[in-house]
Coordinates of C-alpha atoms in Angstrom, one line a residue:
M1 CA 0.0 0.0 0.0
A2 CA 2.8 2.4 0.9
E3 CA 4.6 1.7 -2.4
M4 CA 1.4 2.3 -4.3
M5 CA 0.9 5.6 -2.6
F6 CA 4.4 6.6 -3.4
E7 CA 4.0 5.8 -7.1
Q8 CA 0.7 7.8 -7.2
Y9 CA 2.4 10.8 -5.5
L10 CA 5.4 10.5 -7.8
A11 CA 3.2 10.4 -10.9
L12 CA 1.5 13.7 -9.8
L13 CA 4.9 15.3 -9.0
V14 CA 6.3 14.3 -12.4
E15 CA 3.2 15.8 -14.0
E16 CA 3.8 19.0 -12.2
Q17 CA 7.5 18.9 -13.1
D18 CA 6.7 18.4 -16.8
S19 CA 4.3 21.3 -16.9
A20 CA 6.7 23.7 -15.0
A21 CA 7.9 26.6 -17.2
T22 CA 9.2 29.4 -15.0
P23 CA 11.9 29.6 -12.3
F24 CA 9.1 30.1 -9.7
E25 CA 7.3 26.9 -10.8
W26 CA 10.6 25.0 -10.8
L27 CA 11.4 26.1 -7.3
A28 CA 8.0 24.9 -6.1
V29 CA 8.7 21.5 -7.6
L30 CA 12.1 21.5 -6.1
R31 CA 10.7 22.1 -2.6
K32 CA 8.4 19.1 -3.0
Y33 CA 11.3 16.9 -4.0
D34 CA 13.3 18.1 -1.1
E35 CA 10.5 17.2 1.2
I36 CA 9.9 13.7 -0.1
I37 CA 13.7 12.9 -0.3
R38 CA 13.9 13.8 3.4
L39 CA 11.2 11.1 4.0
L40 CA 12.5 8.6 1.5
P41 CA 16.3 9.1 1.1
D42 CA 16.9 5.8 -0.7
K43 CA 14.8 6.3 -3.8
A44 CA 17.1 6.7 -6.8
V45 CA 14.3 8.0 -9.0
L46 CA 13.8 11.0 -6.7
Y47 CA 17.4 12.1 -7.0
H48 CA 17.3 11.6 -10.8
N49 CA 14.1 13.7 -11.1
R50 CA 15.4 16.4 -8.7
C51 CA 18.6 16.5 -10.8
T52 CA 16.5 17.5 -13.8
V53 CA 14.8 20.3 -11.8
L54 CA 18.1 21.6 -10.7
Q55 CA 19.4 21.6 -14.3
N56 CA 16.4 23.7 -15.3
L57 CA 17.4 26.2 -12.5
E58 CA 21.0 26.1 -13.9
L59 CA 22.3 24.7 -10.6
Y60 CA 24.6 22.3 -12.3
Q61 CA 26.9 21.4 -9.5
L62 CA 23.9 20.5 -7.3
A63 CA 22.4 18.6 -10.2
L64 CA 25.5 16.6 -10.6
K65 CA 25.5 15.6 -6.9
D66 CA 22.0 14.3 -7.4
A67 CA 23.0 12.4 -10.5
N68 CA 25.9 10.8 -8.6
K69 CA 23.5 9.8 -5.8
A70 CA 21.0 8.3 -8.2
V71 CA 23.6 6.0 -9.8
E72 CA 25.1 5.2 -6.4
L73 CA 21.7 3.9 -5.2
A74 CA 20.9 2.2 -8.5
P75 CA 24.1 1.4 -10.4
N76 CA 22.3 0.2 -13.5
Y77 CA 20.0 3.2 -13.8
A78 CA 20.9 4.0 -17.4
I79 CA 19.0 7.2 -17.9
A80 CA 20.5 8.6 -14.7
W81 CA 23.9 7.8 -16.1
C82 CA 23.0 9.8 -19.2
N83 CA 22.0 12.7 -17.1
K84 CA 25.3 12.5 -15.2
A85 CA 27.1 12.4 -18.6
M86 CA 25.4 15.6 -19.8
L87 CA 26.3 17.4 -16.6
H88 CA 29.9 16.4 -16.7
N89 CA 30.1 17.5 -20.3
L90 CA 28.3 20.8 -19.5
L91 CA 30.8 21.4 -16.8
G92 CA 33.8 20.7 -19.1
D93 CA 34.7 17.2 -17.7
Y94 CA 34.6 15.4 -21.0
L95 CA 36.5 12.4 -19.9
Q96 CA 33.9 11.4 -17.3
G97 CA 31.1 12.7 -19.4
W98 CA 31.6 10.7 -22.5
Q99 CA 32.4 7.6 -20.6
A100 CA 29.1 7.8 -18.7
Y101 CA 27.2 8.6 -22.0
E102 CA 27.9 5.0 -23.2
W103 CA 25.0 4.1 -20.9
R104 CA 22.6 5.5 -23.5
W105 CA 22.5 2.1 -25.2
Q106 CA 21.0 0.6 -22.1
T107 CA 18.1 3.1 -21.7
G108 CA 15.7 1.4 -24.2
L109 CA 14.8 4.8 -25.6
L110 CA 14.1 5.1 -29.3
A111 CA 16.5 8.1 -29.6
F112 CA 19.4 5.9 -28.5
E113 CA 18.5 2.8 -30.6
P114 CA 21.8 1.3 -31.8
L115 CA 22.6 0.6 -35.4
E116 CA 22.0 -3.0 -36.3
I117 CA 25.3 -4.1 -37.8
N118 CA 27.2 -7.3 -37.5
I119 CA 30.7 -6.0 -37.0
P120 CA 32.5 -5.0 -33.8
Q121 CA 32.5 -1.4 -32.4
W122 CA 35.9 0.2 -32.6
R123 CA 37.2 1.1 -29.1
G124 CA 40.4 2.9 -30.1
E125 CA 42.7 -0.1 -30.6
N126 CA 45.2 -0.3 -33.4
I127 CA 43.4 -1.7 -36.4
G128 CA 45.8 -0.8 -39.2
D129 CA 44.0 -0.1 -42.5
A130 CA 40.7 -1.8 -41.5
K131 CA 37.7 0.1 -42.7
I132 CA 35.5 1.8 -40.1
L133 CA 31.9 2.9 -40.6
F134 CA 31.5 6.1 -38.7
H135 CA 27.7 6.4 -38.5
V136 CA 25.2 9.0 -37.5
E137 CA 23.0 8.8 -34.4
Q138 CA 20.2 11.0 -33.1
G139 CA 19.5 14.3 -34.9
F140 CA 20.8 16.6 -37.7
G141 CA 22.6 18.8 -35.2
D142 CA 24.5 15.9 -33.8
N143 CA 25.5 14.8 -37.2
I144 CA 26.8 18.2 -38.1
Q145 CA 28.7 18.6 -34.8
F146 CA 30.2 15.2 -34.6
V147 CA 31.1 14.6 -38.2
R148 CA 34.3 16.6 -37.4
Y149 CA 35.6 13.4 -35.8
A150 CA 35.7 11.8 -39.2
L151 CA 38.2 14.4 -40.3
E152 CA 40.3 13.7 -37.1
M153 CA 40.1 10.0 -37.7
K154 CA 41.3 10.5 -41.3
R155 CA 44.1 12.8 -40.0
Q156 CA 45.2 10.0 -37.7
G157 CA 45.5 7.6 -40.7
L158 CA 42.3 5.6 -40.1
N159 CA 40.3 4.3 -43.0
V160 CA 37.0 5.8 -42.3
V161 CA 33.6 5.8 -44.2
V162 CA 30.8 8.0 -43.0
L163 CA 27.0 7.4 -42.9
N164 CA 25.1 10.7 -42.5
H165 CA 21.4 11.6 -42.3
S166 CA 20.2 11.5 -45.9
S167 CA 18.7 15.0 -45.7
I168 CA 22.1 16.6 -45.1
E169 CA 24.2 14.1 -47.0
N170 CA 25.0 16.4 -49.9
L171 CA 26.4 19.2 -47.7
L172 CA 28.5 16.8 -45.6
N173 CA 29.7 14.7 -48.5
Y174 CA 30.9 17.8 -50.2
N175 CA 33.1 18.7 -47.2
L176 CA 34.2 15.1 -46.4
A177 CA 35.2 14.5 -50.0
Q178 CA 37.7 17.4 -49.8
H179 CA 39.5 15.3 -47.1
G180 CA 39.4 12.1 -49.2
I181 CA 36.6 10.6 -47.0
E182 CA 34.0 8.4 -48.6
T183 CA 30.4 8.4 -47.5
M184 CA 27.7 5.8 -47.7
Q185 CA 25.3 7.8 -49.7
N186 CA 21.5 7.6 -49.1
G187 CA 21.3 3.9 -48.2
G188 CA 24.1 2.7 -50.5
R189 CA 26.3 -0.2 -49.7
I190 CA 30.1 -0.3 -49.0
S191 CA 32.0 -3.5 -48.9
G192 CA 34.8 -4.4 -46.6
L193 CA 33.6 -2.8 -43.4
A194 CA 35.5 -4.2 -40.4
Y195 CA 34.4 -2.0 -37.6
H196 CA 31.8 0.6 -36.8
L197 CA 31.7 3.7 -34.5
P198 CA 28.6 5.7 -33.4
M199 CA 29.3 9.4 -33.8
L200 CA 28.7 10.3 -30.2
S201 CA 31.2 7.7 -29.0
A202 CA 34.0 9.3 -31.0
P203 CA 34.9 11.9 -28.3
L204 CA 35.5 9.1 -25.8
V205 CA 37.5 6.9 -28.1
L206 CA 39.6 9.8 -29.3
G207 CA 40.1 11.2 -25.8
S208 CA 38.5 14.6 -26.3
T209 CA 38.9 17.4 -23.8
L210 CA 38.0 21.1 -23.8
E211 CA 41.6 21.7 -24.9
N212 CA 41.7 19.3 -27.9
I213 CA 38.3 19.4 -29.6
P214 CA 39.2 18.8 -33.3
Y215 CA 38.6 21.5 -35.9
S216 CA 37.3 23.9 -33.3
S217 CA 37.9 26.8 -35.7
G218 CA 35.6 25.4 -38.4
Y219 CA 35.3 22.4 -40.7
L220 CA 32.3 22.9 -43.0
Q221 CA 31.8 25.1 -46.0
A222 CA 28.7 25.7 -48.0
Q223 CA 28.4 24.2 -51.4
P224 CA 29.3 26.8 -54.1
E225 CA 25.9 26.7 -55.7
F226 CA 24.3 27.9 -52.5
I227 CA 26.6 30.8 -51.9
V228 CA 25.1 34.2 -52.7
K229 CA 27.5 36.2 -54.8

């Protein structure tokens, strides 16, 4: 009975949290989480939810404390690990952030659905001239931001082929081709693939920090036919 009452209260609190839109409303929700956590300090979901509230209030260090507590109480709480990852990255701690973000594959969320491909994921080991499929995940913005790592992989001597979102393939293929990088265009097939790498795993594999983000000065140019003269 007590667990049922908790679930009912939590559902109402989450509904209020989802509808909050101003700092005043977020603070009201925060107070309610503070109260229930005092009563039930061992519920990981409460720390995870309060973490989100604190993020909306831009209290990132406090939010990270709650994210840490959530995964301490529930070590396999995948979405809480993703929240922790985002906070580490936001605070500039990329090494911990991108490591934690590998938990996205365990969330079961459609946004994090892995590519179905029967080759191993590259983890940074020496693979010689073996061909790597560097493939898009999530949205267009992620594709544009993280395709820079294909250029870095090529610079390091890796044999990389890129799969982009079809809607922005022409733009990205135009830029990648200038670096001698092949793309798997619009559902085409490429033979000889030995490894794959999801785009948002590249910062972890390549050891990105704030100081060494590749091509931070720019890496994309508009196609000539779209430049107004």
